Structures are given as C-alpha cells and as structure tokens.
Amino acid sequence: MTGVQFGEHPYLSVESDVYFCTYSPDGMSFAVGLKSGDIQLYSTSTWEMIQTLKGHGGIVQGVVFSPDGNLICSGSWDKTVRIWIMESGLCQHTLTDHTANVYCVAFSPHGNQIASSSADKTIRLWNPTTGNCCQILLGHEGKVYCVVYSPESDRLASGSNDLTVRLWNVATRECTYIFNGHSDVIWGVAFSPLGDQVVSASDDTTIRLWDLESRNCRHILEGHGAGVIRVVYSPKGDQVFSTSNDGTVRVWDVQSGTCHHIMTGHVGTVSCIAYSPSGDMVASGSFDETVRLWDVSVGGSRHISSGHSYAVLNVKCSPKGNSIVSCSGDRTIRLWDVETGACLRALSGNSGLVLGVAFSPQGNQIASGGADETVRLWDVDTGTCKHILTGHTGAVSAIAYSPQGDQVASSSWDKTVRLWNATTGEHCGTLNGHTDPVFGVAYSPDGSLIATGSVDESVRLWDVGTMACTNTLSHSNTVDDVVISHGGDQLASASGDSTVRLWNVATGECSMILIGHADEVTRLAYSPMGDLLASASGDKTVRLWDVASGQCRAVIRNFQGAVLGVAWILSPDTNFLVTSCEDGSVLKWQVIEEEEQCHVNLCWAATNGSLTVSGASIQDVRGLTSLNKQLLKQRGAEGEPENPFREVSKKVITMASVVSQMRQPPDRTVPDFSPPITNISDEQPRQHAEQQVEQQGGAAE
C-alpha cells in the first residue's frame, strides 16, 4: 500500500502472522497472539515491544487481559489455555483439559471466570485463581470458534461451524437460545455495550445483528468480498467494526446497517480487531505480519466520503436526480446521495469486478454486469439482488435499460448483446454480428433501436423488434462507448483513437469528429438539455463539447488516473455532472454555462480516503514527529526529516504521486482490479492480497 489514509498511524511489523490482538483495560499495554506461538506485549505510549511470552507450542488465536489488568489469558492450537502474570511474564497456570485446538478465550467482566472455546466442540469455564475447570458447556455440533461474555457477566454467546450462534446462562450453564441464519462458519461474536444485541461474523461474507429481546435478526450487513473473521462494537455501541479475508476493515452504522467507511492497507486476511479503552483508537492485526493502528476520532468534512477501494469503472444517475450509482473493481456497487455525497448503500455479490451499471427508468431497479459473466438485477429500496441472469460466456461490459423499463440489454466480451426481461429476468434474444468484444450499448429514446460499439472498430444499429442489424458505422479504432441523443437523431461514439464521432442516425453519416483528447475516450453522456456532450478519457480529463458547433467549452483536468465514467444529474435549474475514476473516486461537479465557455466547480468527493506519498521527499522537512516520520516512510516517502538540533539549508519538497496503472492491456484482456481469494480449510481464515489505488481530486480549468 502506498497511500496514507487519514487517521492512520504507523503499523507494527512482527515476524509472524497475527491471529489476535487486544488492549489492556487501562489502554497502556497491547498484546498480540502470533502464529509462532508467542505473545508479544507493547507499550502504547511508544509502541515499543516490552515483553514476549513464550510457552505455547502452537498458534495463539486467543488473548485477553483480566479486568484489573494483572493477568493475561491465552488459548492456543496446542490445546492449552495459559494464565500469565502481567508484571513478571511468568505462566501461572497451564490448563490442559481441552482435547483439540483452543480458538478463543474470554475473561468475565467481573474477573472471576474464564471461558474458552475449542475444536473439541465444547466451551469450558475456568477459575482463574486455581486454574480448575468449573463447567463444560455442551451443545454445539461443530468446532466452537468464538465465545464472549455479556457486559453483566451473566450470559455467554458462542459461534461455531455448525452455523449457529448460541446464548448461554452462566449461572445455570444452559443454552437459552440458538440463532440460525448464517450459511457458513461463524468466526466471531460480540455483545453490544448495553448487552441488548449480539453481532456475529461469518465465512458467508455477512455480519448479522441479533436483537436479544425479540430474538430477531435486526440487520444483515453485506459488503465484504470474502469471509468475515472478527467483529467488535464501538464503546458507545453505535458502530460495529469488522475484519475480513478480503484484507479490509469496515465500519458499520448499527442503526441503519450501512457501511460508513472501509479501511484498507493490509495485504492479507485481517484476523482480529480491538478498540482502545479510550475509544479513540482501533487496532487491526493481519496475516501480513502487521498490526495497523487507526485514529477513529479523526473526522472529515461531510463533503468527503469514504468510497470504493479500487477503480470506479462506471457511474450513472437516477431518473429523479436524487441518487447516483457506481460500480467498481472492488466488486461492489454503491448508491450515493446527490446532495451530500454520502454513501447510502453498498451492494455486493459479484465475484469479480463490476464493469457496467444502470438505473431503470422508474428508478426502482439497478442492473449490473461484470467479469463474472452475469447480469444482476437489484431492488433499490432493499438492496437485494432479485435475479442473476446467466448466459454470457464472457465478461459483461455494459448495461442499458429500454426507455419503457421492460427490457435490459447487456454487451459482452463474448461478442454478443443479450436482451432480458427486466421483471422476470428471462432471456429475450441475442444480437449477433460483432466479431470482437462489445464494449458499449444504448437504446434510442423510442426504444425501437439499439446501438452497440465494439473492439472490431464498428458501431452497429439494431432493430429491437426483428433483432436485425440495420446499419454498420466504421471507426478507425476500438469503440468504447455509444450514446444516442434525447431527440434520437444523433449518435455519439467514443473511440480508442482519442476521438468522439457524431453520427446521423437516419443516414449513418459521420457529421462531426471531436478532437482534443490525448488518450482513448472511455465514456460519453449527453446533458439533460442535449446541448452538451461530456466525454471521459484515459488522458485524465473530462471534456464538455457543444453538440451544435463541435467546440470544446470546458476541460476538467488533473484526475489522478483514467476517467472511466461520466453522467449528468437531472436537475431543474442547474447542470451537474458526476465522474468516476481509476483512483477510486466519485466526484460531483456543477457546470455553469456562459456564452463561450462553461465553468466547472467541484461540489463533493467520495474517495478511498488516502493520500499518495510514494516517492515523496521528506528530506530535511521540519516539524515531523517520530510517528509522522515512521508512517510516511512506511508508505514510500524518501529521505530523512530535519534534525532539530542542527541547522540545515532549506529544501524544496516535491510530492511525486505514483498512480496505479489499471488500464486494459493491448490484448484487451479483462483487467483484474480485484485480488484473488485462496480457498483453504476452516482451520485458518482465507488469505487475500490487495493492491491499493491512490486517491487525489480533480481540478477544473
């Protein structure tokens, strides 16, 4: 990772995979359980290691401090639970009653009991003073991966690979309720601070919030691209933090169930997370042999929102003009509020990058297509996937709704365009004729024609009723996108030859070639009034063209990557534009038309929240703290900051950004912006390597 995320602190580098981490009750110490079998203790004032506890003969997957901070309890794959004296680091007791791996340990809030869960399908309760086993809780039919006490110490919650979450009465040792709903292993559970909720994390990629009074599932939180490993409530109980095999930490709002932030930086499974007792810091541990520290008290402007973690490949506006939909290489689709830029909902389910997205004319449905060769139909209100349409044998590159909203057209790398019933999802027909992948598709305003653009350097017009090709328009390079004007008389095509061509739909003649871009033109969009055409390009700009004269009236520059999506927002008084970029950003712009030119102002930015510092020089910079220096150098900054005890000459500091190259290669192979997931056994959460996309804003000329 080369980007510094706002609120991030330097990470701790250890010599083994991190399986668990936790703060001491006073927040002064921090413990890490490692694959090597060691437990490392750190001082949180300096984040220097102060002690290593050795003795376990296997992975330490559970570590917890006693409420008074005098003891540490650990559980290991060597089948033992150990109780350590914090001050001396000596092992006071080794508890050996489990017959298989110990996955989790928990101290009761009152400090008079320890609970441990194991692959032997049991939960054992221990006296921390004597080390004696007080009770065995039986009931789970599979390995018990997690156990936690309620705030009042009177209940336990546990999760297992029998797909259940169980509640236990500590006094009677009875199972009082079984929650069903997850479809895969449950790795983590946590009680809310008030004890009225339990949250569970599962390998089915979901998080479930369970209401303990009604016994109902309050929310199903979806967004992670792989199994969810651990969950923890914020001290106030208003947020849940989750870790995953997808290498991310997500922050969820408990009331609404929406994802508010995605923390990226780990390059392996994020196996654990811990909140500091003060509530201002979160620590996450990973199989990448690091612990990352995040300052959760850092707040941002309401106009800068957390967004996609990879390139945003397309963007569209709702018919009512109140929301925006974007799709990304992070395998998600996001809905944004037009006014504030807040992320309203994240839709997940695709197993590969999502290339195309569109709103239905009624605004109640979204269609998406991606590298997994499927078309998905989503309900906007609930965020649920209503239909998964299969039939394409290549990545689905673009999506379009008919003006009536009864049909969906999808273009594909399999050289075809398929038509689908938007209500039932049934296949209605296939347009065959292109000799290379089809990148663009659009309906005419009356729904009688479909236009398509292809790598075969042609634009084709099709009769929707007969599905016959009525005209073929020739380009000199790949056609990346096609759009038809609101009047239906003009067609615009975007090409790899850096031009935009305007065509007469009736005659098929090219009426104008718009020249100005320095790289391939990726997307096009007509303004609501139809007088302007916006073009997005790999040259990191968006151009606004006068359709009548062909004059370029504005250029939006300085995007930190290829601009991959552009759309106009329907507004009664003012023109607004939204763009998406390979740097992971979604930006909203106000377009003010004057006689000769257009002025463009940035309204808000939804980004991946990181600052690119790779290659930046910090040589002789004044005022950097040791933490600042450590974090910047970990992110690729070069040089040494000024020593305050000696004079140095003033230097000019140049910030050189290194932007990830995420363009399609010459052979037009589908670019894989989403990292692979390796399948392994349930003994160890899946690992996952990520690439980080740097983020910057755009400036208008």
PDB file of C-alpha atoms in Angstrom, residues 216-389:
ATOM      1  CA  ASN A 216     -34.863 -11.372  15.600  1.00  0.00           C
ATOM      2  CA  CYS A 217     -32.076 -10.541  13.163  1.00  0.00           C
ATOM      3  CA  ARG A 218     -32.120  -6.736  13.067  1.00  0.00           C
ATOM      4  CA  HIS A 219     -29.709  -6.243  10.163  1.00  0.00           C
ATOM      5  CA  ILE A 220     -27.696  -8.324   7.712  1.00  0.00           C
ATOM      6  CA  LEU A 221     -24.596  -6.338   6.851  1.00  0.00           C
ATOM      7  CA  GLU A 222     -23.240  -7.123   3.387  1.00  0.00           C
ATOM      8  CA  GLY A 223     -20.223  -5.654   1.638  1.00  0.00           C
ATOM      9  CA  HIS A 224     -17.144  -7.706   2.398  1.00  0.00           C
ATOM     10  CA  GLY A 225     -15.791  -9.604  -0.582  1.00  0.00           C
ATOM     11  CA  ALA A 226     -14.823 -12.669   1.456  1.00  0.00           C
ATOM     12  CA  GLY A 227     -15.461 -14.302   4.834  1.00  0.00           C
ATOM     13  CA  VAL A 228     -15.826 -12.024   7.860  1.00  0.00           C
ATOM     14  CA  ILE A 229     -13.496 -13.005  10.719  1.00  0.00           C
ATOM     15  CA  ARG A 230     -13.976 -10.682  13.712  1.00  0.00           C
ATOM     16  CA  VAL A 231     -16.444  -8.045  14.878  1.00  0.00           C
ATOM     17  CA  VAL A 232     -16.335  -5.513  17.695  1.00  0.00           C
ATOM     18  CA  TYR A 233     -18.696  -2.777  18.908  1.00  0.00           C
ATOM     19  CA  SER A 234     -17.543   0.781  19.487  1.00  0.00           C
ATOM     20  CA  PRO A 235     -17.659   1.802  23.187  1.00  0.00           C
ATOM     21  CA  LYS A 236     -20.849   3.797  22.528  1.00  0.00           C
ATOM     22  CA  GLY A 237     -22.427   0.872  20.695  1.00  0.00           C
ATOM     23  CA  ASP A 238     -23.346   2.964  17.654  1.00  0.00           C
ATOM     24  CA  GLN A 239     -20.830   1.325  15.315  1.00  0.00           C
ATOM     25  CA  VAL A 240     -19.533  -2.149  14.505  1.00  0.00           C
ATOM     26  CA  PHE A 241     -16.057  -2.773  13.124  1.00  0.00           C
ATOM     27  CA  SER A 242     -15.468  -5.933  11.076  1.00  0.00           C
ATOM     28  CA  THR A 243     -12.409  -7.671   9.648  1.00  0.00           C
ATOM     29  CA  SER A 244     -12.294  -9.988   6.687  1.00  0.00           C
ATOM     30  CA  ASN A 245     -10.387 -12.327   4.430  1.00  0.00           C
ATOM     31  CA  ASP A 246     -10.741  -9.588   1.796  1.00  0.00           C
ATOM     32  CA  GLY A 247      -7.999  -7.624   3.586  1.00  0.00           C
ATOM     33  CA  THR A 248     -10.227  -4.761   4.764  1.00  0.00           C
ATOM     34  CA  VAL A 249     -11.727  -3.368   7.946  1.00  0.00           C
ATOM     35  CA  ARG A 250     -15.260  -1.997   7.571  1.00  0.00           C
ATOM     36  CA  VAL A 251     -17.141   0.397   9.825  1.00  0.00           C
ATOM     37  CA  TRP A 252     -20.924  -0.089  10.040  1.00  0.00           C
ATOM     38  CA  ASP A 253     -23.691   2.063  11.483  1.00  0.00           C
ATOM     39  CA  VAL A 254     -25.701  -0.056  13.917  1.00  0.00           C
ATOM     40  CA  GLN A 255     -28.924   1.921  13.495  1.00  0.00           C
ATOM     41  CA  SER A 256     -29.099   1.884   9.690  1.00  0.00           C
ATOM     42  CA  GLY A 257     -26.902  -1.116   8.883  1.00  0.00           C
ATOM     43  CA  THR A 258     -24.935   0.862   6.279  1.00  0.00           C
ATOM     44  CA  CYS A 259     -21.174   0.736   5.754  1.00  0.00           C
ATOM     45  CA  HIS A 260     -19.681   4.141   6.578  1.00  0.00           C
ATOM     46  CA  HIS A 261     -16.008   3.510   5.965  1.00  0.00           C
ATOM     47  CA  ILE A 262     -13.582   0.961   4.550  1.00  0.00           C
ATOM     48  CA  MET A 263     -10.050   0.846   5.959  1.00  0.00           C
ATOM     49  CA  THR A 264      -7.548  -0.599   3.521  1.00  0.00           C
ATOM     50  CA  GLY A 265      -3.853  -1.242   3.869  1.00  0.00           C
ATOM     51  CA  HIS A 266      -3.448  -4.846   4.967  1.00  0.00           C
ATOM     52  CA  VAL A 267      -2.285  -7.227   2.245  1.00  0.00           C
ATOM     53  CA  GLY A 268      -3.590 -10.391   3.860  1.00  0.00           C
ATOM     54  CA  THR A 269      -6.527 -11.664   5.890  1.00  0.00           C
ATOM     55  CA  VAL A 270      -7.392  -9.233   8.695  1.00  0.00           C
ATOM     56  CA  SER A 271      -7.758 -11.715  11.528  1.00  0.00           C
ATOM     57  CA  CYS A 272      -8.522  -9.526  14.534  1.00  0.00           C
ATOM     58  CA  ILE A 273      -9.540  -6.082  15.728  1.00  0.00           C
ATOM     59  CA  ALA A 274      -9.525  -4.293  19.077  1.00  0.00           C
ATOM     60  CA  TYR A 275     -10.904  -0.980  20.317  1.00  0.00           C
ATOM     61  CA  SER A 276      -8.801   1.016  22.763  1.00  0.00           C
ATOM     62  CA  PRO A 277     -10.484   1.608  26.165  1.00  0.00           C
ATOM     63  CA  SER A 278     -10.450   5.370  25.477  1.00  0.00           C
ATOM     64  CA  GLY A 279     -12.469   4.772  22.315  1.00  0.00           C
ATOM     65  CA  ASP A 280     -10.225   6.851  20.044  1.00  0.00           C
ATOM     66  CA  MET A 281      -8.061   4.091  18.542  1.00  0.00           C
ATOM     67  CA  VAL A 282      -8.689   0.844  16.705  1.00  0.00           C
ATOM     68  CA  ALA A 283      -6.005  -1.785  16.089  1.00  0.00           C
ATOM     69  CA  SER A 284      -6.267  -4.459  13.390  1.00  0.00           C
ATOM     70  CA  GLY A 285      -3.993  -7.495  13.033  1.00  0.00           C
ATOM     71  CA  SER A 286      -3.345  -9.479   9.882  1.00  0.00           C
ATOM     72  CA  PHE A 287      -1.679 -12.472   8.297  1.00  0.00           C
ATOM     73  CA  ASP A 288       0.543  -9.918   6.525  1.00  0.00           C
ATOM     74  CA  GLU A 289       2.523  -9.858   9.823  1.00  0.00           C
ATOM     75  CA  THR A 290       1.436  -6.339  10.758  1.00  0.00           C
ATOM     76  CA  VAL A 291      -0.808  -4.576  13.234  1.00  0.00           C
ATOM     77  CA  ARG A 292      -2.283  -1.353  11.883  1.00  0.00           C
ATOM     78  CA  LEU A 293      -3.428   1.469  14.138  1.00  0.00           C
ATOM     79  CA  TRP A 294      -6.285   3.815  13.254  1.00  0.00           C
ATOM     80  CA  ASP A 295      -7.351   7.050  14.937  1.00  0.00           C
ATOM     81  CA  VAL A 296     -11.148   6.821  14.818  1.00  0.00           C
ATOM     82  CA  SER A 297     -11.564  10.240  16.431  1.00  0.00           C
ATOM     83  CA  VAL A 298     -10.356  11.946  13.234  1.00  0.00           C
ATOM     84  CA  GLY A 299     -13.396  13.403  11.488  1.00  0.00           C
ATOM     85  CA  GLY A 300     -13.684  14.537   7.877  1.00  0.00           C
ATOM     86  CA  SER A 301     -15.782  17.072   6.058  1.00  0.00           C
ATOM     87  CA  ARG A 302     -19.273  15.870   5.283  1.00  0.00           C
ATOM     88  CA  HIS A 303     -18.423  16.531   1.618  1.00  0.00           C
ATOM     89  CA  ILE A 304     -15.598  13.960   1.625  1.00  0.00           C
ATOM     90  CA  SER A 305     -16.935  10.431   1.993  1.00  0.00           C
ATOM     91  CA  SER A 306     -15.322   7.036   2.123  1.00  0.00           C
ATOM     92  CA  GLY A 307     -15.781   5.333  -1.196  1.00  0.00           C
ATOM     93  CA  HIS A 308     -14.676   2.454  -3.368  1.00  0.00           C
ATOM     94  CA  SER A 309     -11.325   0.883  -2.588  1.00  0.00           C
ATOM     95  CA  TYR A 310     -10.486   0.241  -6.269  1.00  0.00           C
ATOM     96  CA  ALA A 311     -11.067   1.832  -9.653  1.00  0.00           C
ATOM     97  CA  VAL A 312     -14.640   3.071 -10.197  1.00  0.00           C
ATOM     98  CA  LEU A 313     -15.488   1.719 -13.639  1.00  0.00           C
ATOM     99  CA  ASN A 314     -18.808   3.401 -14.350  1.00  0.00           C
ATOM    100  CA  VAL A 315     -21.324   5.798 -12.858  1.00  0.00           C
ATOM    101  CA  LYS A 316     -24.967   6.651 -13.597  1.00  0.00           C
ATOM    102  CA  CYS A 317     -27.626   8.994 -12.180  1.00  0.00           C
ATOM    103  CA  SER A 318     -31.141   8.024 -11.085  1.00  0.00           C
ATOM    104  CA  PRO A 319     -34.084   9.298 -13.181  1.00  0.00           C
ATOM    105  CA  LYS A 320     -35.260  11.514 -10.295  1.00  0.00           C
ATOM    106  CA  GLY A 321     -31.787  13.016  -9.913  1.00  0.00           C
ATOM    107  CA  ASN A 322     -31.559  12.284  -6.189  1.00  0.00           C
ATOM    108  CA  SER A 323     -29.023   9.457  -6.205  1.00  0.00           C
ATOM    109  CA  ILE A 324     -26.001   8.137  -8.085  1.00  0.00           C
ATOM    110  CA  VAL A 325     -24.913   4.555  -8.654  1.00  0.00           C
ATOM    111  CA  SER A 326     -21.298   3.500  -9.216  1.00  0.00           C
ATOM    112  CA  CYS A 327     -19.598   0.178  -9.861  1.00  0.00           C
ATOM    113  CA  SER A 328     -16.026  -0.799  -9.129  1.00  0.00           C
ATOM    114  CA  GLY A 329     -13.165  -3.226  -9.299  1.00  0.00           C
ATOM    115  CA  ASP A 330     -13.703  -3.770  -5.571  1.00  0.00           C
ATOM    116  CA  ARG A 331     -16.676  -5.981  -6.617  1.00  0.00           C
ATOM    117  CA  THR A 332     -19.259  -3.617  -5.140  1.00  0.00           C
ATOM    118  CA  ILE A 333     -21.965  -1.241  -6.351  1.00  0.00           C
ATOM    119  CA  ARG A 334     -22.584   1.902  -4.324  1.00  0.00           C
ATOM    120  CA  LEU A 335     -25.517   4.284  -4.087  1.00  0.00           C
ATOM    121  CA  TRP A 336     -24.711   7.922  -3.269  1.00  0.00           C
ATOM    122  CA  ASP A 337     -26.827  10.849  -2.139  1.00  0.00           C
ATOM    123  CA  VAL A 338     -26.594  13.552  -4.808  1.00  0.00           C
ATOM    124  CA  GLU A 339     -26.727  16.463  -2.359  1.00  0.00           C
ATOM    125  CA  THR A 340     -24.297  15.319   0.342  1.00  0.00           C
ATOM    126  CA  GLY A 341     -22.180  12.668  -1.357  1.00  0.00           C
ATOM    127  CA  ALA A 342     -22.951  10.244   1.479  1.00  0.00           C
ATOM    128  CA  CYS A 343     -22.889   6.542   0.639  1.00  0.00           C
ATOM    129  CA  LEU A 344     -26.469   5.317   1.060  1.00  0.00           C
ATOM    130  CA  ARG A 345     -25.899   1.643   0.376  1.00  0.00           C
ATOM    131  CA  ALA A 346     -23.262  -0.809  -0.814  1.00  0.00           C
ATOM    132  CA  LEU A 347     -24.430  -3.771  -2.917  1.00  0.00           C
ATOM    133  CA  SER A 348     -22.227  -6.843  -3.009  1.00  0.00           C
ATOM    134  CA  GLY A 349     -22.472 -10.276  -4.524  1.00  0.00           C
ATOM    135  CA  ASN A 350     -20.404 -10.171  -7.700  1.00  0.00           C
ATOM    136  CA  SER A 351     -17.425 -12.496  -7.686  1.00  0.00           C
ATOM    137  CA  GLY A 352     -15.393 -10.199  -9.951  1.00  0.00           C
ATOM    138  CA  LEU A 353     -15.054  -6.555 -10.862  1.00  0.00           C
ATOM    139  CA  VAL A 354     -18.318  -4.814 -11.827  1.00  0.00           C
ATOM    140  CA  LEU A 355     -17.946  -3.173 -15.253  1.00  0.00           C
ATOM    141  CA  GLY A 356     -21.388  -1.786 -16.057  1.00  0.00           C
ATOM    142  CA  VAL A 357     -24.360  -0.410 -14.174  1.00  0.00           C
ATOM    143  CA  ALA A 358     -27.652   1.344 -14.980  1.00  0.00           C
ATOM    144  CA  PHE A 359     -30.841   2.646 -13.316  1.00  0.00           C
ATOM    145  CA  SER A 360     -34.228   1.575 -14.638  1.00  0.00           C
ATOM    146  CA  PRO A 361     -36.327   4.497 -15.986  1.00  0.00           C
ATOM    147  CA  GLN A 362     -38.613   4.151 -12.966  1.00  0.00           C
ATOM    148  CA  GLY A 363     -35.601   4.321 -10.611  1.00  0.00           C
ATOM    149  CA  ASN A 364     -36.669   1.293  -8.569  1.00  0.00           C
ATOM    150  CA  GLN A 365     -34.180  -1.165 -10.066  1.00  0.00           C
ATOM    151  CA  ILE A 366     -30.483  -1.291 -10.871  1.00  0.00           C
ATOM    152  CA  ALA A 367     -28.899  -3.648 -13.387  1.00  0.00           C
ATOM    153  CA  SER A 368     -25.213  -4.504 -13.213  1.00  0.00           C
ATOM    154  CA  GLY A 369     -22.799  -6.619 -15.212  1.00  0.00           C
ATOM    155  CA  GLY A 370     -19.269  -7.744 -14.576  1.00  0.00           C
ATOM    156  CA  ALA A 371     -16.326 -10.023 -15.031  1.00  0.00           C
ATOM    157  CA  ASP A 372     -18.216 -12.968 -13.502  1.00  0.00           C
ATOM    158  CA  GLU A 373     -20.229 -13.097 -16.803  1.00  0.00           C
ATOM    159  CA  THR A 374     -23.553 -12.391 -15.066  1.00  0.00           C
ATOM    160  CA  VAL A 375     -26.157  -9.640 -15.160  1.00  0.00           C
ATOM    161  CA  ARG A 376     -27.708  -8.849 -11.787  1.00  0.00           C
ATOM    162  CA  LEU A 377     -30.984  -7.044 -11.110  1.00  0.00           C
ATOM    163  CA  TRP A 378     -31.135  -5.200  -7.767  1.00  0.00           C
ATOM    164  CA  ASP A 379     -34.019  -3.711  -5.806  1.00  0.00           C
ATOM    165  CA  VAL A 380     -33.036  -0.109  -4.995  1.00  0.00           C
ATOM    166  CA  ASP A 381     -35.091   0.158  -1.790  1.00  0.00           C
ATOM    167  CA  THR A 382     -33.889  -3.049  -0.133  1.00  0.00           C
ATOM    168  CA  GLY A 383     -30.530  -3.528  -1.835  1.00  0.00           C
ATOM    169  CA  THR A 384     -31.335  -7.175  -2.504  1.00  0.00           C
ATOM    170  CA  CYS A 385     -30.407  -8.991  -5.705  1.00  0.00           C
ATOM    171  CA  LYS A 386     -33.689 -10.138  -7.299  1.00  0.00           C
ATOM    172  CA  HIS A 387     -32.286 -12.002 -10.304  1.00  0.00           C
ATOM    173  CA  ILE A 388     -28.926 -13.317 -11.510  1.00  0.00           C
ATOM    174  CA  LEU A 389     -29.010 -13.641 -15.294  1.00  0.00           C
TER     175      LEU A 389
END
